[in-house]
Amino acid sequence: MNIKPTLSFSLLAMLLACASPAQAQSAQRTQNAPTDITDAPDDHGAYLSAIFGNGRIQGGNAEGNVWMRGRTFEVRAGRQQRTLFGSPLPDTLSERIDFVHYNEGHPDNNHRDGFAVQWLMVRQLGAGSAIELGIGPYLSMNTTVIDGRQIDDANVGALVSVGLRLPLNFMPQGTHLRIGYNHVQMRNVHRSDALMIGIGRQFGRSEADPETDPADGQTWFGISGGNSITNMSGTDAALAAVLEARRYLGERMEHWAVSGKFLFEGDDGARVDRRGVAAQLFYVQRVTPRFAISAGLGPYVARNRRADNITHGNLLITFQAEHAVSRHARVFANFNRVKTFRQTDDRDLFQVGFLKDF
């Protein structure tokens, strides 16, 4: 699963680069004299962070060295607002919904990671500093050996997070040092605790840009290529490609898009040479007028040529960052997880690609 750090570093680089100096100056003016409290970056807008650290597991299948060997990391993306289920909050409080990719490192015989959706309450402590508490469901995938058999073990539990944000005033406004603690609680399998540190950024309000926003009713076609890794030993990395048709759902559903994909996962030389079709629903969050993040999932029906051409239904989960080159062209990078729910042959794909509307 060594593709996952590549995802974190890529998203972290995009996080630091996606605001131009002009945007930063505009945000600074907003902070100095906001006309509305929601214009302040600490109170409203997209949120991105990447943190790294260490921790340990307890219970369940824990054995041998239970430490995560310093390979724990978390990437999160969300949207912060000063309402609670539509009702205004006090000036010092706000809520946020985050999509999280969490990797619990490499203790002996347990390589678990997964995806969570978290609801967080954020309390401002001062200019640029805050503390937050989050909880939500966590779909995990653990590559482990039980009774002599290697499996991809899927479980659903809870991810509880505490975060402390400390401003980094020498960087673009809203950038902060993030210190985080994660606890994973699951039944019948191991629990985990980890302490991490990294960087995050709270972006301010991002208005639509007519020069880069997709036109309503347009269909986008894209192609992407990259690497795929089967999350089981004895397999090789392979080249993978994806063809895609996408539609953004317009002003009334500005945060949503639908996508149809044809995936060529590539041949790992031992277990998987899979290809098939997927349909996904995406939640799209604009970060700046040209930069957006999205999370999508949906069914994926595929045939594995290394398993007697058997066709199975799977789940495809995607975490994506995209940049609008113009109103008619976009480039993107994404991380895809193929989840089989058959305890074998889960796969990770890291892709870069190009979208064009017609």
C-alpha atoms as a printed R data frame, in Angstrom:
    type eleno elety resid chain resno       x       y       z
1   ATOM     1    CA   MET     A     1   0.000   0.000   0.000
2   ATOM     2    CA   ASN     A     2   2.939   2.330  -0.598
3   ATOM     3    CA   ILE     A     3   0.905   4.452  -3.019
4   ATOM     4    CA   LYS     A     4  -0.921   6.208  -0.186
5   ATOM     5    CA   PRO     A     5   1.867   8.599   0.934
6   ATOM     6    CA   THR     A     6   2.004   9.863  -2.676
7   ATOM     7    CA   LEU     A     7  -1.635  10.921  -2.354
8   ATOM     8    CA   SER     A     8  -0.971  12.836   0.859
9   ATOM     9    CA   PHE     A     9   2.019  14.747  -0.471
10  ATOM    10    CA   SER     A    10   0.165  15.589  -3.714
11  ATOM    11    CA   LEU     A    11  -2.868  16.985  -1.902
12  ATOM    12    CA   LEU     A    12  -0.648  18.857   0.553
13  ATOM    13    CA   ALA     A    13   1.212  20.532  -2.329
14  ATOM    14    CA   MET     A    14  -2.104  21.554  -3.911
15  ATOM    15    CA   LEU     A    15  -3.314  22.903  -0.553
16  ATOM    16    CA   LEU     A    16  -0.340  25.265  -0.302
17  ATOM    17    CA   ALA     A    17  -0.329  26.323  -3.954
18  ATOM    18    CA   CYS     A    18  -3.976  26.856  -4.879
19  ATOM    19    CA   ALA     A    19  -4.349  30.461  -3.608
20  ATOM    20    CA   SER     A    20  -2.670  33.137  -5.697
21  ATOM    21    CA   PRO     A    21  -1.028  36.191  -4.093
22  ATOM    22    CA   ALA     A    22  -3.964  38.301  -5.241
23  ATOM    23    CA   GLN     A    23  -6.370  35.990  -3.480
24  ATOM    24    CA   ALA     A    24  -4.285  36.044  -0.324
25  ATOM    25    CA   GLN     A    25  -4.247  39.866  -0.355
26  ATOM    26    CA   SER     A    26  -8.007  39.932  -0.851
27  ATOM    27    CA   ALA     A    27  -8.436  37.499   2.057
28  ATOM    28    CA   GLN     A    28  -6.208  39.724   4.225
29  ATOM    29    CA   ARG     A    29  -8.402  42.748   3.512
30  ATOM    30    CA   THR     A    30 -11.448  40.659   4.422
31  ATOM    31    CA   GLN     A    31  -9.926  39.669   7.750
32  ATOM    32    CA   ASN     A    32  -9.024  43.269   8.619
33  ATOM    33    CA   ALA     A    33 -12.445  44.713   7.830
34  ATOM    34    CA   PRO     A    34 -15.067  42.018   7.174
35  ATOM    35    CA   THR     A    35 -18.511  43.257   6.173
36  ATOM    36    CA   ASP     A    36 -20.011  39.993   7.370
37  ATOM    37    CA   ILE     A    37 -18.643  37.550   9.967
38  ATOM    38    CA   THR     A    38 -19.007  34.658   7.493
39  ATOM    39    CA   ASP     A    39 -16.472  36.314   5.162
40  ATOM    40    CA   ALA     A    40 -13.661  35.609   7.631
41  ATOM    41    CA   PRO     A    41 -11.593  32.527   6.607
42  ATOM    42    CA   ASP     A    42 -11.737  31.134  10.159
43  ATOM    43    CA   ASP     A    43 -15.521  30.967  10.017
44  ATOM    44    CA   HIS     A    44 -16.625  29.913   6.556
45  ATOM    45    CA   GLY     A    45 -15.363  28.041   3.485
46  ATOM    46    CA   ALA     A    46 -13.455  24.954   2.408
47  ATOM    47    CA   TYR     A    47 -10.965  23.231   4.698
48  ATOM    48    CA   LEU     A    48  -7.948  21.047   3.806
49  ATOM    49    CA   SER     A    49  -5.284  19.381   5.947
50  ATOM    50    CA   ALA     A    50  -2.648  16.636   5.897
51  ATOM    51    CA   ILE     A    51  -1.033  15.336   9.094
52  ATOM    52    CA   PHE     A    52   1.451  12.567   9.920
53  ATOM    53    CA   GLY     A    53   2.465  10.794  13.115
54  ATOM    54    CA   ASN     A    54   2.473   7.586  15.107
55  ATOM    55    CA   GLY     A    55   0.274   5.489  17.365
56  ATOM    56    CA   ARG     A    56  -0.547   1.954  18.466
57  ATOM    57    CA   ILE     A    57  -3.298  -0.658  18.261
58  ATOM    58    CA   GLN     A    58  -4.930  -2.721  21.032
59  ATOM    59    CA   GLY     A    59  -7.131  -5.801  21.154
60  ATOM    60    CA   GLY     A    60  -8.543  -7.914  18.358
61  ATOM    61    CA   ASN     A    61  -5.872  -9.169  15.963
62  ATOM    62    CA   ALA     A    62  -3.070  -7.078  17.545
63  ATOM    63    CA   GLU     A    63   0.139  -9.079  17.943
64  ATOM    64    CA   GLY     A    64   3.897  -8.572  18.008
65  ATOM    65    CA   ASN     A    65   4.874  -4.931  17.508
66  ATOM    66    CA   VAL     A    66   1.634  -2.980  18.003
67  ATOM    67    CA   TRP     A    67   3.147   0.417  17.128
68  ATOM    68    CA   MET     A    68   2.312   2.041  13.779
69  ATOM    69    CA   ARG     A    69   6.002   2.558  12.958
70  ATOM    70    CA   GLY     A    70   5.613   6.286  12.248
71  ATOM    71    CA   ARG     A    71   3.618   5.638   9.076
72  ATOM    72    CA   THR     A    72   0.291   7.008  10.255
73  ATOM    73    CA   PHE     A    73  -1.297   9.789   8.218
74  ATOM    74    CA   GLU     A    74  -4.606  11.499   7.589
75  ATOM    75    CA   VAL     A    75  -5.880  13.668   4.722
76  ATOM    76    CA   ARG     A    76  -9.135  15.542   5.257
77  ATOM    77    CA   ALA     A    77 -11.239  17.921   3.193
78  ATOM    78    CA   GLY     A    78 -14.428  19.628   4.239
79  ATOM    79    CA   ARG     A    79 -16.603  22.697   4.480
80  ATOM    80    CA   GLN     A    80 -16.940  24.904   7.541
81  ATOM    81    CA   GLN     A    81 -19.941  27.126   8.281
82  ATOM    82    CA   ARG     A    82 -21.378  29.082  11.209
83  ATOM    83    CA   THR     A    83 -24.665  27.230  11.453
84  ATOM    84    CA   LEU     A    84 -25.792  24.071  13.212
85  ATOM    85    CA   PHE     A    85 -28.325  22.204  11.067
86  ATOM    86    CA   GLY     A    86 -29.297  25.557   9.550
87  ATOM    87    CA   SER     A    87 -29.508  27.543  12.822
88  ATOM    88    CA   PRO     A    88 -26.953  30.326  13.545
89  ATOM    89    CA   LEU     A    89 -24.205  29.534  16.056
90  ATOM    90    CA   PRO     A    90 -22.466  31.918  18.500
91  ATOM    91    CA   ASP     A    91 -19.563  33.878  17.050
92  ATOM    92    CA   THR     A    92 -16.929  31.546  18.527
93  ATOM    93    CA   LEU     A    93 -18.484  28.293  17.226
94  ATOM    94    CA   SER     A    94 -18.867  26.706  13.802
95  ATOM    95    CA   GLU     A    95 -19.524  23.251  12.392
96  ATOM    96    CA   ARG     A    96 -17.793  21.321   9.630
97  ATOM    97    CA   ILE     A    97 -18.392  18.162   7.626
98  ATOM    98    CA   ASP     A    98 -15.165  16.394   6.545
99  ATOM    99    CA   PHE     A    99 -14.308  13.549   4.208
100 ATOM   100    CA   VAL     A   100 -11.269  11.765   5.665
101 ATOM   101    CA   HIS     A   101  -8.776   9.234   4.333
102 ATOM   102    CA   TYR     A   102  -6.990   7.701   7.317
103 ATOM   103    CA   ASN     A   103  -4.051   5.266   7.273
104 ATOM   104    CA   GLU     A   104  -3.305   3.564  10.602
105 ATOM   105    CA   GLY     A   105   0.295   2.704   9.781
106 ATOM   106    CA   HIS     A   106   2.010  -0.685   9.778
107 ATOM   107    CA   PRO     A   107   1.889  -2.609  13.059
108 ATOM   108    CA   ASP     A   108   2.708  -6.295  12.739
109 ATOM   109    CA   ASN     A   109   0.150  -8.189  10.625
110 ATOM   110    CA   ASN     A   110  -2.229  -5.215  10.364
111 ATOM   111    CA   HIS     A   111  -2.172  -2.655   7.540
112 ATOM   112    CA   ARG     A   112  -5.489  -0.874   8.046
113 ATOM   113    CA   ASP     A   113  -6.766   2.266   6.385
114 ATOM   114    CA   GLY     A   114 -10.101   3.594   5.205
115 ATOM   115    CA   PHE     A   115 -12.526   6.435   4.673
116 ATOM   116    CA   ALA     A   116 -14.681   8.379   7.121
117 ATOM   117    CA   VAL     A   117 -17.314  11.107   7.054
118 ATOM   118    CA   GLN     A   118 -17.064  13.242  10.176
119 ATOM   119    CA   TRP     A   119 -19.184  15.943  11.773
120 ATOM   120    CA   LEU     A   120 -17.054  18.408  13.743
121 ATOM   121    CA   MET     A   121 -17.720  21.242  16.165
122 ATOM   122    CA   VAL     A   122 -15.056  23.967  15.964
123 ATOM   123    CA   ARG     A   123 -14.440  26.539  18.706
124 ATOM   124    CA   GLN     A   124 -12.317  29.597  17.962
125 ATOM   125    CA   LEU     A   125  -9.685  30.285  20.648
126 ATOM   126    CA   GLY     A   126  -8.225  33.454  19.125
127 ATOM   127    CA   ALA     A   127  -7.045  34.913  15.841
128 ATOM   128    CA   GLY     A   128  -6.411  31.875  13.648
129 ATOM   129    CA   SER     A   129  -6.388  29.311  16.470
130 ATOM   130    CA   ALA     A   130  -9.142  26.812  17.233
131 ATOM   131    CA   ILE     A   131  -9.929  23.482  18.836
132 ATOM   132    CA   GLU     A   132 -12.264  20.955  17.237
133 ATOM   133    CA   LEU     A   133 -13.961  17.676  18.087
134 ATOM   134    CA   GLY     A   134 -15.248  15.298  15.411
135 ATOM   135    CA   ILE     A   135 -16.958  11.919  15.137
136 ATOM   136    CA   GLY     A   136 -18.322   9.838  12.295
137 ATOM   137    CA   PRO     A   137 -18.556   6.423  10.634
138 ATOM   138    CA   TYR     A   138 -15.325   4.859   9.365
139 ATOM   139    CA   LEU     A   139 -15.201   2.179   6.654
140 ATOM   140    CA   SER     A   140 -11.883   0.370   7.109
141 ATOM   141    CA   MET     A   141  -9.947  -2.140   5.032
142 ATOM   142    CA   ASN     A   142  -7.287  -4.200   6.818
143 ATOM   143    CA   THR     A   143  -4.759  -6.414   5.029
144 ATOM   144    CA   THR     A   144  -3.993  -9.132   7.588
145 ATOM   145    CA   VAL     A   145  -3.333 -12.857   8.023
146 ATOM   146    CA   ILE     A   146  -5.853 -14.810  10.110
147 ATOM   147    CA   ASP     A   147  -5.538 -18.589  10.603
148 ATOM   148    CA   GLY     A   148  -2.823 -18.705   7.946
149 ATOM   149    CA   ARG     A   149  -4.935 -16.960   5.279
150 ATOM   150    CA   GLN     A   150  -4.242 -13.458   3.956
151 ATOM   151    CA   ILE     A   151  -7.409 -11.378   3.684
152 ATOM   152    CA   ASP     A   152  -8.646  -7.830   3.105
153 ATOM   153    CA   ASP     A   153 -10.865  -7.496   6.162
154 ATOM   154    CA   ALA     A   154 -13.610  -4.835   5.909
155 ATOM   155    CA   ASN     A   155 -15.268  -3.367   9.012
156 ATOM   156    CA   VAL     A   156 -17.335  -0.323   9.928
157 ATOM   157    CA   GLY     A   157 -16.638   1.552  13.146
158 ATOM   158    CA   ALA     A   158 -16.287   5.077  14.505
159 ATOM   159    CA   LEU     A   159 -13.474   7.596  14.022
160 ATOM   160    CA   VAL     A   160 -13.216  10.135  16.869
161 ATOM   161    CA   SER     A   161 -10.864  13.084  16.322
162 ATOM   162    CA   VAL     A   162  -9.586  16.017  18.352
163 ATOM   163    CA   GLY     A   163  -7.656  18.796  16.625
164 ATOM   164    CA   LEU     A   164  -5.760  21.892  17.744
165 ATOM   165    CA   ARG     A   165  -5.074  24.599  15.145
166 ATOM   166    CA   LEU     A   166  -2.265  27.144  15.695
167 ATOM   167    CA   PRO     A   167  -1.774  29.946  13.122
168 ATOM   168    CA   LEU     A   168   1.290  30.115  10.871
169 ATOM   169    CA   ASN     A   169   1.336  33.848  10.230
170 ATOM   170    CA   PHE     A   170   4.263  33.736   7.780
171 ATOM   171    CA   MET     A   171   2.158  31.657   5.349
172 ATOM   172    CA   PRO     A   172  -1.028  32.515   3.379
173 ATOM   173    CA   GLN     A   173  -3.946  33.545   5.555
174 ATOM   174    CA   GLY     A   174  -5.828  30.645   7.135
175 ATOM   175    CA   THR     A   175  -2.773  28.341   7.110
176 ATOM   176    CA   HIS     A   176  -2.112  26.690  10.458
177 ATOM   177    CA   LEU     A   177  -0.192  23.993  12.278
178 ATOM   178    CA   ARG     A   178  -2.603  21.151  13.019
179 ATOM   179    CA   ILE     A   179  -2.049  18.787  15.953
180 ATOM   180    CA   GLY     A   180  -4.482  15.892  15.853
181 ATOM   181    CA   TYR     A   181  -5.474  12.851  17.891
182 ATOM   182    CA   ASN     A   182  -7.511   9.999  16.370
183 ATOM   183    CA   HIS     A   183  -9.235   7.106  18.109
184 ATOM   184    CA   VAL     A   184 -10.759   4.245  16.100
185 ATOM   185    CA   GLN     A   185 -13.347   2.106  17.864
186 ATOM   186    CA   MET     A   186 -14.613  -1.137  16.295
187 ATOM   187    CA   ARG     A   187 -16.299  -4.300  17.524
188 ATOM   188    CA   ASN     A   188 -14.466  -7.646  17.389
189 ATOM   189    CA   VAL     A   189 -11.308  -6.165  15.813
190 ATOM   190    CA   HIS     A   190  -8.474  -4.001  17.107
191 ATOM   191    CA   ARG     A   191  -8.836  -0.406  18.285
192 ATOM   192    CA   SER     A   192  -6.228   2.273  17.655
193 ATOM   193    CA   ASP     A   193  -4.955   5.614  18.989
194 ATOM   194    CA   ALA     A   194  -2.598   7.994  17.203
195 ATOM   195    CA   LEU     A   195  -1.082  11.457  17.662
196 ATOM   196    CA   MET     A   196  -0.216  13.419  14.505
197 ATOM   197    CA   ILE     A   197   1.038  16.826  13.398
198 ATOM   198    CA   GLY     A   198   0.953  18.582  10.052
199 ATOM   199    CA   ILE     A   199  -0.443  21.514   8.163
200 ATOM   200    CA   GLY     A   200  -3.941  22.707   7.302
201 ATOM   201    CA   ARG     A   201  -5.674  25.635   5.729
202 ATOM   202    CA   GLN     A   202  -9.086  27.206   6.263
203 ATOM   203    CA   PHE     A   203 -10.117  28.988   3.070
204 ATOM   204    CA   GLY     A   204 -12.540  31.908   2.928
205 ATOM   205    CA   ARG     A   205 -15.692  32.222   0.874
206 ATOM   206    CA   SER     A   206 -15.105  31.340  -2.786
207 ATOM   207    CA   GLU     A   207 -17.493  32.886  -5.282
208 ATOM   208    CA   ALA     A   208 -18.248  31.450  -8.705
209 ATOM   209    CA   ASP     A   209 -15.984  32.575 -11.539
210 ATOM   210    CA   PRO     A   210 -17.719  32.808 -14.957
211 ATOM   211    CA   GLU     A   211 -14.388  32.167 -16.679
212 ATOM   212    CA   THR     A   212 -13.872  28.773 -15.025
213 ATOM   213    CA   ASP     A   213 -17.249  27.500 -13.766
214 ATOM   214    CA   PRO     A   214 -18.652  24.628 -15.867
215 ATOM   215    CA   ALA     A   215 -21.590  25.510 -18.087
216 ATOM   216    CA   ASP     A   216 -24.926  23.971 -17.058
217 ATOM   217    CA   GLY     A   217 -25.955  20.922 -19.025
218 ATOM   218    CA   GLN     A   218 -22.517  20.225 -20.463
219 ATOM   219    CA   THR     A   219 -21.100  16.697 -20.531
220 ATOM   220    CA   TRP     A   220 -17.399  16.355 -19.752
221 ATOM   221    CA   PHE     A   221 -15.201  13.581 -21.096
222 ATOM   222    CA   GLY     A   222 -11.907  12.648 -19.515
223 ATOM   223    CA   ILE     A   223  -8.994  10.275 -19.570
224 ATOM   224    CA   SER     A   224  -6.555   9.469 -16.785
225 ATOM   225    CA   GLY     A   225  -3.642   7.152 -16.199
226 ATOM   226    CA   GLY     A   226  -1.474   6.049 -13.326
227 ATOM   227    CA   ASN     A   227  -0.531   3.244 -11.002
228 ATOM   228    CA   SER     A   228  -2.564   0.449  -9.394
229 ATOM   229    CA   ILE     A   229  -1.605  -1.736  -6.431
230 ATOM   230    CA   THR     A   230  -3.341  -4.885  -5.209
231 ATOM   231    CA   ASN     A   231  -3.447  -4.842  -1.411
232 ATOM   232    CA   MET     A   232  -2.094  -8.370  -1.032
233 ATOM   233    CA   SER     A   233   1.442  -9.774  -1.002
234 ATOM   234    CA   GLY     A   234   2.951 -11.506  -4.018
235 ATOM   235    CA   THR     A   235   1.566  -8.991  -6.519
236 ATOM   236    CA   ASP     A   236   3.158  -6.320  -8.710
237 ATOM   237    CA   ALA     A   237   2.190  -2.721  -9.366
238 ATOM   238    CA   ALA     A   238   0.495  -2.214 -12.724
239 ATOM   239    CA   LEU     A   239  -0.383   0.581 -15.125
240 ATOM   240    CA   ALA     A   240  -4.049   1.579 -15.039
241 ATOM   241    CA   ALA     A   241  -6.263   3.833 -17.169
242 ATOM   242    CA   VAL     A   242  -9.753   5.286 -16.777
243 ATOM   243    CA   LEU     A   243 -12.191   6.752 -19.324
244 ATOM   244    CA   GLU     A   244 -14.875   9.007 -17.837
245 ATOM   245    CA   ALA     A   245 -18.044  10.913 -18.717
246 ATOM   246    CA   ARG     A   246 -19.085  13.486 -16.100
247 ATOM   247    CA   ARG     A   247 -21.881  16.003 -15.563
248 ATOM   248    CA   TYR     A   248 -21.962  18.778 -12.963
249 ATOM   249    CA   LEU     A   249 -25.542  19.218 -11.774
250 ATOM   250    CA   GLY     A   250 -25.841  22.997 -12.073
251 ATOM   251    CA   GLU     A   251 -26.563  25.983  -9.839
252 ATOM   252    CA   ARG     A   252 -29.343  24.421  -7.757
253 ATOM   253    CA   MET     A   253 -27.132  21.412  -6.998
254 ATOM   254    CA   GLU     A   254 -23.769  23.144  -7.217
255 ATOM   255    CA   HIS     A   255 -22.072  20.686  -4.850
256 ATOM   256    CA   TRP     A   256 -22.979  17.557  -6.823
257 ATOM   257    CA   ALA     A   257 -21.816  15.742  -9.941
258 ATOM   258    CA   VAL     A   258 -22.425  12.323 -11.507
259 ATOM   259    CA   SER     A   259 -19.897  10.244 -13.382
260 ATOM   260    CA   GLY     A   260 -19.712   7.111 -15.511
261 ATOM   261    CA   LYS     A   261 -16.338   5.378 -15.853
262 ATOM   262    CA   PHE     A   262 -14.657   2.540 -17.722
263 ATOM   263    CA   LEU     A   263 -11.680   1.229 -15.733
264 ATOM   264    CA   PHE     A   264  -8.677  -0.756 -16.958
265 ATOM   265    CA   GLU     A   265  -7.002  -1.703 -13.680
266 ATOM   266    CA   GLY     A   266  -4.007  -3.460 -15.208
267 ATOM   267    CA   ASP     A   267  -2.431  -6.848 -14.501
268 ATOM   268    CA   ASP     A   268  -0.662  -7.400 -11.171
269 ATOM   269    CA   GLY     A   269   0.954 -10.613 -12.453
270 ATOM   270    CA   ALA     A   270  -0.732 -12.904  -9.936
271 ATOM   271    CA   ARG     A   271  -4.286 -12.134  -8.807
272 ATOM   272    CA   VAL     A   272  -5.989  -9.256 -10.612
273 ATOM   273    CA   ASP     A   273  -6.365  -8.137 -14.229
274 ATOM   274    CA   ARG     A   274  -9.708  -6.404 -13.899
275 ATOM   275    CA   ARG     A   275 -11.752  -4.082 -16.082
276 ATOM   276    CA   GLY     A   276 -15.318  -2.858 -15.891
277 ATOM   277    CA   VAL     A   277 -17.809   0.007 -15.628
278 ATOM   278    CA   ALA     A   278 -18.688   2.207 -12.643
279 ATOM   279    CA   ALA     A   279 -21.254   4.888 -11.801
280 ATOM   280    CA   GLN     A   280 -20.464   7.429  -9.072
281 ATOM   281    CA   LEU     A   281 -22.123  10.299  -7.242
282 ATOM   282    CA   PHE     A   282 -19.682  13.074  -6.235
283 ATOM   283    CA   TYR     A   283 -19.860  15.798  -3.604
284 ATOM   284    CA   VAL     A   284 -17.862  18.754  -4.970
285 ATOM   285    CA   GLN     A   285 -16.509  21.561  -2.778
286 ATOM   286    CA   ARG     A   286 -15.010  24.661  -4.405
287 ATOM   287    CA   VAL     A   287 -11.885  25.821  -2.568
288 ATOM   288    CA   THR     A   288 -10.905  28.760  -4.790
289 ATOM   289    CA   PRO     A   289 -12.533  29.897  -8.067
290 ATOM   290    CA   ARG     A   290 -10.294  27.462  -9.987
291 ATOM   291    CA   PHE     A   291  -9.596  24.689  -7.485
292 ATOM   292    CA   ALA     A   292 -12.060  22.111  -6.123
293 ATOM   293    CA   ILE     A   293 -12.006  18.916  -4.109
294 ATOM   294    CA   SER     A   294 -14.525  16.096  -4.345
295 ATOM   295    CA   ALA     A   295 -15.402  12.700  -2.922
296 ATOM   296    CA   GLY     A   296 -17.398  10.094  -4.816
297 ATOM   297    CA   LEU     A   297 -18.630   6.547  -4.512
298 ATOM   298    CA   GLY     A   298 -20.763   4.115  -6.435
299 ATOM   299    CA   PRO     A   299 -21.126   0.581  -7.813
300 ATOM   300    CA   TYR     A   300 -18.426  -0.937 -10.003
301 ATOM   301    CA   VAL     A   301 -19.095  -4.086 -12.047
302 ATOM   302    CA   ALA     A   302 -15.900  -5.675 -13.343
303 ATOM   303    CA   ARG     A   303 -14.530  -8.860 -14.894
304 ATOM   304    CA   ASN     A   304 -11.249 -10.327 -13.601
305 ATOM   305    CA   ARG     A   305  -9.311 -12.110 -16.334
306 ATOM   306    CA   ARG     A   306  -7.088 -13.751 -13.675
307 ATOM   307    CA   ALA     A   307 -10.099 -15.363 -11.961
308 ATOM   308    CA   ASP     A   308 -11.606 -17.359 -14.855
309 ATOM   309    CA   ASN     A   309 -13.234 -14.177 -16.258
310 ATOM   310    CA   ILE     A   310 -15.676 -14.057 -13.355
311 ATOM   311    CA   THR     A   311 -17.716 -10.841 -13.132
312 ATOM   312    CA   HIS     A   312 -18.443  -9.335  -9.694
313 ATOM   313    CA   GLY     A   313 -20.010  -6.219  -8.225
314 ATOM   314    CA   ASN     A   314 -17.685  -3.964  -6.208
315 ATOM   315    CA   LEU     A   315 -17.615  -0.502  -4.633
316 ATOM   316    CA   LEU     A   316 -15.494   2.317  -6.102
317 ATOM   317    CA   ILE     A   317 -14.489   5.167  -3.736
318 ATOM   318    CA   THR     A   318 -12.716   8.249  -5.119
319 ATOM   319    CA   PHE     A   319 -10.986  11.219  -3.455
320 ATOM   320    CA   GLN     A   320 -10.162  13.905  -6.072
321 ATOM   321    CA   ALA     A   321  -8.550  17.341  -6.487
322 ATOM   322    CA   GLU     A   322  -9.197  19.262  -9.711
323 ATOM   323    CA   HIS     A   323  -7.979  22.536 -11.219
324 ATOM   324    CA   ALA     A   324  -9.860  24.490 -13.904
325 ATOM   325    CA   VAL     A   325  -7.509  25.497 -16.722
326 ATOM   326    CA   SER     A   326 -10.418  27.267 -18.435
327 ATOM   327    CA   ARG     A   327 -14.205  27.018 -18.501
328 ATOM   328    CA   HIS     A   328 -13.859  24.069 -20.858
329 ATOM   329    CA   ALA     A   329 -10.828  22.161 -19.535
330 ATOM   330    CA   ARG     A   330  -9.716  20.755 -16.173
331 ATOM   331    CA   VAL     A   331  -6.790  18.722 -14.865
332 ATOM   332    CA   PHE     A   332  -7.096  16.459 -11.836
333 ATOM   333    CA   ALA     A   333  -5.405  13.962  -9.542
334 ATOM   334    CA   ASN     A   334  -7.303  11.296  -7.616
335 ATOM   335    CA   PHE     A   335  -7.040   8.276  -5.365
336 ATOM   336    CA   ASN     A   336  -9.421   5.368  -6.032
337 ATOM   337    CA   ARG     A   337 -10.164   2.387  -3.825
338 ATOM   338    CA   VAL     A   338 -11.797  -0.710  -5.338
339 ATOM   339    CA   LYS     A   339 -13.505  -2.528  -2.475
340 ATOM   340    CA   THR     A   340 -14.634  -6.091  -3.284
341 ATOM   341    CA   PHE     A   341 -16.155  -7.064   0.115
342 ATOM   342    CA   ARG     A   342 -14.973 -10.628  -0.647
343 ATOM   343    CA   GLN     A   343 -11.910 -10.372   1.639
344 ATOM   344    CA   THR     A   344  -9.477 -10.483  -1.296
345 ATOM   345    CA   ASP     A   345  -8.150  -8.369  -4.159
346 ATOM   346    CA   ASP     A   346  -8.981  -4.848  -2.987
347 ATOM   347    CA   ARG     A   347  -7.048  -2.372  -5.066
348 ATOM   348    CA   ASP     A   348  -5.754   1.221  -4.953
349 ATOM   349    CA   LEU     A   349  -5.373   3.397  -8.049
350 ATOM   350    CA   PHE     A   350  -3.627   6.771  -8.129
351 ATOM   351    CA   GLN     A   351  -4.452   8.704 -11.315
352 ATOM   352    CA   VAL     A   352  -3.753  12.026 -13.019
353 ATOM   353    CA   GLY     A   353  -5.928  13.120 -15.903
354 ATOM   354    CA   PHE     A   354  -7.656  15.688 -18.075
355 ATOM   355    CA   LEU     A   355 -11.353  16.632 -18.522
356 ATOM   356    CA   LYS     A   356 -12.850  18.492 -21.502
357 ATOM   357    CA   ASP     A   357 -16.469  19.545 -22.009
358 ATOM   358    CA   PHE     A   358 -18.420  19.237 -25.253
